[in-house]
Amino acid sequence: MTTPITGRSAAEIAASVRELIERGALRSGDALPSVRSLAEGLGVNRNTAVAAYGQLAQAGLVVTRGRGGTRVAGRS
């Protein structure tokens, strides 16, 4: 996946994904990069990527399925 997720902190990464969703660059059901892949691509600690996805899940923007990956949540 070459979606331009950016950021160095969990909050910045979460804001980047939120913006991509709001712009329509990421749509309901789209898969996000794995935590490991995202962390490596951004040069951040894996825990930072986990925290970012956690923030997005708490906001209802993504659904995490463990080894099944993380996907953009459906709109309600």
PDB file of N, CA and C in Angstrom:
ATOM      1  N   MET A   1       0.861  -1.185   0.000  1.00  0.00           N
ATOM      2  CA  MET A   1       0.000   0.000   0.000  1.00  0.00           C
ATOM      3  C   MET A   1       0.898   1.235   0.000  1.00  0.00           C
ATOM      4  N   THR A   2       0.568   2.186  -0.854  1.00  0.00           N
ATOM      5  CA  THR A   2       1.387   3.388  -0.948  1.00  0.00           C
ATOM      6  C   THR A   2       0.620   4.627  -0.505  1.00  0.00           C
ATOM      7  N   THR A   3      -0.381   4.438   0.348  1.00  0.00           N
ATOM      8  CA  THR A   3      -1.131   5.571   0.869  1.00  0.00           C
ATOM      9  C   THR A   3      -0.190   6.434   1.688  1.00  0.00           C
ATOM     10  N   PRO A   4      -0.208   7.720   1.461  1.00  0.00           N
ATOM     11  CA  PRO A   4       0.764   8.612   2.119  1.00  0.00           C
ATOM     12  C   PRO A   4       0.424   8.942   3.562  1.00  0.00           C
ATOM     13  N   ILE A   5       0.477   7.956   4.445  1.00  0.00           N
ATOM     14  CA  ILE A   5       0.298   8.204   5.870  1.00  0.00           C
ATOM     15  C   ILE A   5       1.587   8.835   6.374  1.00  0.00           C
ATOM     16  N   THR A   6       1.451   9.902   7.137  1.00  0.00           N
ATOM     17  CA  THR A   6       2.623  10.610   7.645  1.00  0.00           C
ATOM     18  C   THR A   6       2.521  10.775   9.155  1.00  0.00           C
ATOM     19  N   GLY A   7       3.609  11.235   9.750  1.00  0.00           N
ATOM     20  CA  GLY A   7       3.620  11.562  11.168  1.00  0.00           C
ATOM     21  C   GLY A   7       4.751  10.886  11.906  1.00  0.00           C
ATOM     22  N   ARG A   8       5.088  11.456  13.062  1.00  0.00           N
ATOM     23  CA  ARG A   8       6.140  10.899  13.907  1.00  0.00           C
ATOM     24  C   ARG A   8       5.600  10.485  15.268  1.00  0.00           C
ATOM     25  N   SER A   9       4.481  11.079  15.684  1.00  0.00           N
ATOM     26  CA  SER A   9       3.852  10.700  16.950  1.00  0.00           C
ATOM     27  C   SER A   9       2.559   9.966  16.640  1.00  0.00           C
ATOM     28  N   ALA A  10       2.022   9.280  17.653  1.00  0.00           N
ATOM     29  CA  ALA A  10       0.760   8.567  17.462  1.00  0.00           C
ATOM     30  C   ALA A  10      -0.340   9.536  17.042  1.00  0.00           C
ATOM     31  N   ALA A  11      -0.383  10.705  17.674  1.00  0.00           N
ATOM     32  CA  ALA A  11      -1.424  11.689  17.347  1.00  0.00           C
ATOM     33  C   ALA A  11      -1.287  12.181  15.910  1.00  0.00           C
ATOM     34  N   GLU A  12      -0.060  12.407  15.451  1.00  0.00           N
ATOM     35  CA  GLU A  12       0.157  12.867  14.072  1.00  0.00           C
ATOM     36  C   GLU A  12      -0.231  11.798  13.064  1.00  0.00           C
ATOM     37  N   ILE A  13       0.116  10.549  13.350  1.00  0.00           N
ATOM     38  CA  ILE A  13      -0.224   9.447  12.447  1.00  0.00           C
ATOM     39  C   ILE A  13      -1.744   9.276  12.383  1.00  0.00           C
ATOM     40  N   ALA A  14      -2.392   9.306  13.543  1.00  0.00           N
ATOM     41  CA  ALA A  14      -3.853   9.174  13.583  1.00  0.00           C
ATOM     42  C   ALA A  14      -4.512  10.319  12.820  1.00  0.00           C
ATOM     43  N   ALA A  15      -3.997  11.542  12.977  1.00  0.00           N
ATOM     44  CA  ALA A  15      -4.558  12.696  12.262  1.00  0.00           C
ATOM     45  C   ALA A  15      -4.376  12.531  10.750  1.00  0.00           C
ATOM     46  N   SER A  16      -3.250  11.982  10.340  1.00  0.00           N
ATOM     47  CA  SER A  16      -2.988  11.759   8.927  1.00  0.00           C
ATOM     48  C   SER A  16      -3.989  10.768   8.342  1.00  0.00           C
ATOM     49  N   VAL A  17      -4.230   9.663   9.055  1.00  0.00           N
ATOM     50  CA  VAL A  17      -5.193   8.665   8.576  1.00  0.00           C
ATOM     51  C   VAL A  17      -6.594   9.266   8.560  1.00  0.00           C
ATOM     52  N   ARG A  18      -6.943  10.005   9.610  1.00  0.00           N
ATOM     53  CA  ARG A  18      -8.260  10.653   9.663  1.00  0.00           C
ATOM     54  C   ARG A  18      -8.455  11.571   8.451  1.00  0.00           C
ATOM     55  N   GLU A  19      -7.448  12.343   8.118  1.00  0.00           N
ATOM     56  CA  GLU A  19      -7.533  13.248   6.968  1.00  0.00           C
ATOM     57  C   GLU A  19      -7.706  12.463   5.665  1.00  0.00           C
ATOM     58  N   LEU A  20      -6.982  11.354   5.519  1.00  0.00           N
ATOM     59  CA  LEU A  20      -7.114  10.534   4.310  1.00  0.00           C
ATOM     60  C   LEU A  20      -8.526   9.969   4.190  1.00  0.00           C
ATOM     61  N   ILE A  21      -9.119   9.597   5.317  1.00  0.00           N
ATOM     62  CA  ILE A  21     -10.491   9.089   5.309  1.00  0.00           C
ATOM     63  C   ILE A  21     -11.453  10.211   4.928  1.00  0.00           C
ATOM     64  N   GLU A  22     -11.281  11.373   5.540  1.00  0.00           N
ATOM     65  CA  GLU A  22     -12.178  12.506   5.255  1.00  0.00           C
ATOM     66  C   GLU A  22     -12.089  12.961   3.803  1.00  0.00           C
ATOM     67  N   ARG A  23     -10.898  12.881   3.203  1.00  0.00           N
ATOM     68  CA  ARG A  23     -10.718  13.274   1.799  1.00  0.00           C
ATOM     69  C   ARG A  23     -11.201  12.212   0.830  1.00  0.00           C
ATOM     70  N   GLY A  24     -11.464  11.013   1.344  1.00  0.00           N
ATOM     71  CA  GLY A  24     -11.895   9.934   0.471  1.00  0.00           C
ATOM     72  C   GLY A  24     -10.761   9.128  -0.121  1.00  0.00           C
ATOM     73  N   ALA A  25      -9.527   9.416   0.288  1.00  0.00           N
ATOM     74  CA  ALA A  25      -8.382   8.652  -0.210  1.00  0.00           C
ATOM     75  C   ALA A  25      -8.389   7.240   0.383  1.00  0.00           C
ATOM     76  N   LEU A  26      -8.967   7.106   1.561  1.00  0.00           N
ATOM     77  CA  LEU A  26      -9.208   5.802   2.180  1.00  0.00           C
ATOM     78  C   LEU A  26     -10.709   5.657   2.341  1.00  0.00           C
ATOM     79  N   ARG A  27     -11.233   4.514   1.931  1.00  0.00           N
ATOM     80  CA  ARG A  27     -12.677   4.288   1.972  1.00  0.00           C
ATOM     81  C   ARG A  27     -13.015   3.117   2.877  1.00  0.00           C
ATOM     82  N   SER A  28     -14.280   3.042   3.224  1.00  0.00           N
ATOM     83  CA  SER A  28     -14.771   1.964   4.059  1.00  0.00           C
ATOM     84  C   SER A  28     -14.292   0.617   3.529  1.00  0.00           C
ATOM     85  N   GLY A  29     -13.697  -0.176   4.422  1.00  0.00           N
ATOM     86  CA  GLY A  29     -13.220  -1.505   4.043  1.00  0.00           C
ATOM     87  C   GLY A  29     -11.787  -1.553   3.568  1.00  0.00           C
ATOM     88  N   ASP A  30     -11.190  -0.401   3.259  1.00  0.00           N
ATOM     89  CA  ASP A  30      -9.794  -0.395   2.808  1.00  0.00           C
ATOM     90  C   ASP A  30      -8.881  -0.885   3.924  1.00  0.00           C
ATOM     91  N   ALA A  31      -7.909  -1.688   3.558  1.00  0.00           N
ATOM     92  CA  ALA A  31      -6.927  -2.188   4.523  1.00  0.00           C
ATOM     93  C   ALA A  31      -5.852  -1.133   4.753  1.00  0.00           C
ATOM     94  N   LEU A  32      -5.467  -0.989   6.009  1.00  0.00           N
ATOM     95  CA  LEU A  32      -4.347  -0.124   6.357  1.00  0.00           C
ATOM     96  C   LEU A  32      -3.084  -0.978   6.436  1.00  0.00           C
ATOM     97  N   PRO A  33      -1.922  -0.351   6.354  1.00  0.00           N
ATOM     98  CA  PRO A  33      -0.686  -1.135   6.474  1.00  0.00           C
ATOM     99  C   PRO A  33      -0.627  -1.821   7.838  1.00  0.00           C
ATOM    100  N   SER A  34       0.084  -2.928   7.896  1.00  0.00           N
ATOM    101  CA  SER A  34       0.288  -3.586   9.188  1.00  0.00           C
ATOM    102  C   SER A  34       1.039  -2.622  10.105  1.00  0.00           C
ATOM    103  N   VAL A  35       0.904  -2.852  11.393  1.00  0.00           N
ATOM    104  CA  VAL A  35       1.605  -2.011  12.374  1.00  0.00           C
ATOM    105  C   VAL A  35       3.099  -2.017  12.085  1.00  0.00           C
ATOM    106  N   ARG A  36       3.646  -3.179  11.855  1.00  0.00           N
ATOM    107  CA  ARG A  36       5.080  -3.301  11.592  1.00  0.00           C
ATOM    108  C   ARG A  36       5.493  -2.531  10.348  1.00  0.00           C
ATOM    109  N   SER A  37       4.717  -2.702   9.277  1.00  0.00           N
ATOM    110  CA  SER A  37       5.019  -2.015   8.023  1.00  0.00           C
ATOM    111  C   SER A  37       4.907  -0.497   8.178  1.00  0.00           C
ATOM    112  N   LEU A  38       3.866  -0.044   8.850  1.00  0.00           N
ATOM    113  CA  LEU A  38       3.684   1.388   9.064  1.00  0.00           C
ATOM    114  C   LEU A  38       4.830   1.959   9.875  1.00  0.00           C
ATOM    115  N   ALA A  39       5.186   1.280  10.962  1.00  0.00           N
ATOM    116  CA  ALA A  39       6.269   1.756  11.817  1.00  0.00           C
ATOM    117  C   ALA A  39       7.593   1.833  11.048  1.00  0.00           C
ATOM    118  N   GLU A  40       7.886   0.800  10.280  1.00  0.00           N
ATOM    119  CA  GLU A  40       9.125   0.791   9.495  1.00  0.00           C
ATOM    120  C   GLU A  40       9.111   1.900   8.456  1.00  0.00           C
ATOM    121  N   GLY A  41       7.980   2.072   7.778  1.00  0.00           N
ATOM    122  CA  GLY A  41       7.880   3.082   6.732  1.00  0.00           C
ATOM    123  C   GLY A  41       8.026   4.502   7.251  1.00  0.00           C
ATOM    124  N   LEU A  42       7.552   4.735   8.469  1.00  0.00           N
ATOM    125  CA  LEU A  42       7.625   6.081   9.055  1.00  0.00           C
ATOM    126  C   LEU A  42       8.859   6.275   9.927  1.00  0.00           C
ATOM    127  N   GLY A  43       9.582   5.196  10.197  1.00  0.00           N
ATOM    128  CA  GLY A  43      10.758   5.290  11.046  1.00  0.00           C
ATOM    129  C   GLY A  43      10.413   5.558  12.501  1.00  0.00           C
ATOM    130  N   VAL A  44       9.295   4.968  12.954  1.00  0.00           N
ATOM    131  CA  VAL A  44       8.874   5.151  14.341  1.00  0.00           C
ATOM    132  C   VAL A  44       8.843   3.789  15.046  1.00  0.00           C
ATOM    133  N   ASN A  45       8.747   3.838  16.358  1.00  0.00           N
ATOM    134  CA  ASN A  45       8.640   2.626  17.149  1.00  0.00           C
ATOM    135  C   ASN A  45       7.305   1.953  16.862  1.00  0.00           C
ATOM    136  N   ARG A  46       7.298   0.630  16.898  1.00  0.00           N
ATOM    137  CA  ARG A  46       6.071  -0.136  16.660  1.00  0.00           C
ATOM    138  C   ARG A  46       4.975   0.298  17.630  1.00  0.00           C
ATOM    139  N   ASN A  47       5.321   0.596  18.870  1.00  0.00           N
ATOM    140  CA  ASN A  47       4.318   1.008  19.858  1.00  0.00           C
ATOM    141  C   ASN A  47       3.631   2.313  19.468  1.00  0.00           C
ATOM    142  N   THR A  48       4.341   3.170  18.743  1.00  0.00           N
ATOM    143  CA  THR A  48       3.745   4.422  18.272  1.00  0.00           C
ATOM    144  C   THR A  48       2.652   4.125  17.256  1.00  0.00           C
ATOM    145  N   ALA A  49       2.927   3.196  16.342  1.00  0.00           N
ATOM    146  CA  ALA A  49       1.928   2.806  15.347  1.00  0.00           C
ATOM    147  C   ALA A  49       0.737   2.121  16.021  1.00  0.00           C
ATOM    148  N   VAL A  50       0.993   1.276  17.014  1.00  0.00           N
ATOM    149  CA  VAL A  50      -0.082   0.611  17.758  1.00  0.00           C
ATOM    150  C   VAL A  50      -0.965   1.662  18.423  1.00  0.00           C
ATOM    151  N   ALA A  51      -0.344   2.665  19.036  1.00  0.00           N
ATOM    152  CA  ALA A  51      -1.104   3.718  19.715  1.00  0.00           C
ATOM    153  C   ALA A  51      -1.946   4.516  18.724  1.00  0.00           C
ATOM    154  N   ALA A  52      -1.390   4.800  17.549  1.00  0.00           N
ATOM    155  CA  ALA A  52      -2.133   5.550  16.530  1.00  0.00           C
ATOM    156  C   ALA A  52      -3.367   4.772  16.094  1.00  0.00           C
ATOM    157  N   TYR A  53      -3.198   3.484  15.806  1.00  0.00           N
ATOM    158  CA  TYR A  53      -4.336   2.664  15.408  1.00  0.00           C
ATOM    159  C   TYR A  53      -5.335   2.547  16.547  1.00  0.00           C
ATOM    160  N   GLY A  54      -4.843   2.509  17.776  1.00  0.00           N
ATOM    161  CA  GLY A  54      -5.732   2.469  18.929  1.00  0.00           C
ATOM    162  C   GLY A  54      -6.594   3.712  19.020  1.00  0.00           C
ATOM    163  N   GLN A  55      -5.987   4.876  18.777  1.00  0.00           N
ATOM    164  CA  GLN A  55      -6.741   6.135  18.794  1.00  0.00           C
ATOM    165  C   GLN A  55      -7.812   6.122  17.712  1.00  0.00           C
ATOM    166  N   LEU A  56      -7.459   5.636  16.541  1.00  0.00           N
ATOM    167  CA  LEU A  56      -8.413   5.590  15.430  1.00  0.00           C
ATOM    168  C   LEU A  56      -9.547   4.607  15.711  1.00  0.00           C
ATOM    169  N   ALA A  57      -9.223   3.480  16.332  1.00  0.00           N
ATOM    170  CA  ALA A  57     -10.253   2.497  16.675  1.00  0.00           C
ATOM    171  C   ALA A  57     -11.194   3.065  17.730  1.00  0.00           C
ATOM    172  N   GLN A  58     -10.627   3.759  18.721  1.00  0.00           N
ATOM    173  CA  GLN A  58     -11.452   4.346  19.770  1.00  0.00           C
ATOM    174  C   GLN A  58     -12.404   5.397  19.198  1.00  0.00           C
ATOM    175  N   ALA A  59     -11.956   6.091  18.146  1.00  0.00           N
ATOM    176  CA  ALA A  59     -12.792   7.104  17.497  1.00  0.00           C
ATOM    177  C   ALA A  59     -13.796   6.471  16.526  1.00  0.00           C
ATOM    178  N   GLY A  60     -13.709   5.154  16.328  1.00  0.00           N
ATOM    179  CA  GLY A  60     -14.636   4.468  15.435  1.00  0.00           C
ATOM    180  C   GLY A  60     -14.296   4.594  13.968  1.00  0.00           C
ATOM    181  N   LEU A  61     -13.071   5.027  13.668  1.00  0.00           N
ATOM    182  CA  LEU A  61     -12.682   5.218  12.269  1.00  0.00           C
ATOM    183  C   LEU A  61     -12.114   3.962  11.629  1.00  0.00           C
ATOM    184  N   VAL A  62     -11.547   3.079  12.443  1.00  0.00           N
ATOM    185  CA  VAL A  62     -11.001   1.827  11.927  1.00  0.00           C
ATOM    186  C   VAL A  62     -11.468   0.675  12.803  1.00  0.00           C
ATOM    187  N   VAL A  63     -11.381  -0.516  12.221  1.00  0.00           N
ATOM    188  CA  VAL A  63     -11.685  -1.742  12.942  1.00  0.00           C
ATOM    189  C   VAL A  63     -10.426  -2.596  12.895  1.00  0.00           C
ATOM    190  N   THR A  64      -9.954  -3.019  14.057  1.00  0.00           N
ATOM    191  CA  THR A  64      -8.775  -3.873  14.102  1.00  0.00           C
ATOM    192  C   THR A  64      -9.214  -5.299  14.354  1.00  0.00           C
ATOM    193  N   ARG A  65      -8.542  -6.215  13.644  1.00  0.00           N
ATOM    194  CA  ARG A  65      -8.883  -7.633  13.750  1.00  0.00           C
ATOM    195  C   ARG A  65      -7.648  -8.462  14.069  1.00  0.00           C
ATOM    196  N   GLY A  66      -6.778  -7.927  14.916  1.00  0.00           N
ATOM    197  CA  GLY A  66      -5.567  -8.665  15.277  1.00  0.00           C
ATOM    198  C   GLY A  66      -4.756  -9.018  14.051  1.00  0.00           C
ATOM    199  N   ARG A  67      -4.502 -10.306  13.881  1.00  0.00           N
ATOM    200  CA  ARG A  67      -3.726 -10.759  12.712  1.00  0.00           C
ATOM    201  C   ARG A  67      -4.484 -10.559  11.408  1.00  0.00           C
ATOM    202  N   GLY A  68      -5.781 -10.291  11.513  1.00  0.00           N
ATOM    203  CA  GLY A  68      -6.592 -10.041  10.323  1.00  0.00           C
ATOM    204  C   GLY A  68      -6.408  -8.640   9.770  1.00  0.00           C
ATOM    205  N   GLY A  69      -5.646  -7.815  10.471  1.00  0.00           N
ATOM    206  CA  GLY A  69      -5.335  -6.476   9.994  1.00  0.00           C
ATOM    207  C   GLY A  69      -6.277  -5.411  10.490  1.00  0.00           C
ATOM    208  N   THR A  70      -6.043  -4.229  10.016  1.00  0.00           N
ATOM    209  CA  THR A  70      -6.839  -3.054  10.380  1.00  0.00           C
ATOM    210  C   THR A  70      -7.440  -2.487   9.112  1.00  0.00           C
ATOM    211  N   ARG A  71      -8.737  -2.205   9.189  1.00  0.00           N
ATOM    212  CA  ARG A  71      -9.462  -1.682   8.019  1.00  0.00           C
ATOM    213  C   ARG A  71     -10.237  -0.442   8.396  1.00  0.00           C
ATOM    214  N   VAL A  72     -10.488   0.381   7.410  1.00  0.00           N
ATOM    215  CA  VAL A  72     -11.320   1.568   7.617  1.00  0.00           C
ATOM    216  C   VAL A  72     -12.725   1.092   7.929  1.00  0.00           C
ATOM    217  N   ALA A  73     -13.314   1.646   8.975  1.00  0.00           N
ATOM    218  CA  ALA A  73     -14.660   1.254   9.408  1.00  0.00           C
ATOM    219  C   ALA A  73     -15.694   1.777   8.421  1.00  0.00           C
ATOM    220  N   GLY A  74     -16.825   1.106   8.404  1.00  0.00           N
ATOM    221  CA  GLY A  74     -17.948   1.568   7.599  1.00  0.00           C
ATOM    222  C   GLY A  74     -18.542   2.819   8.196  1.00  0.00           C
ATOM    223  N   ARG A  75     -19.134   3.618   7.369  1.00  0.00           N
ATOM    224  CA  ARG A  75     -19.770   4.855   7.870  1.00  0.00           C
ATOM    225  C   ARG A  75     -21.117   4.526   8.461  1.00  0.00           C
ATOM    226  N   SER A  76     -21.408   5.157   9.599  1.00  0.00           N
ATOM    227  CA  SER A  76     -22.696   4.896  10.233  1.00  0.00           C
ATOM    228  C   SER A  76     -23.644   6.056  10.039  1.00  0.00           C
TER     229      SER A  76
END
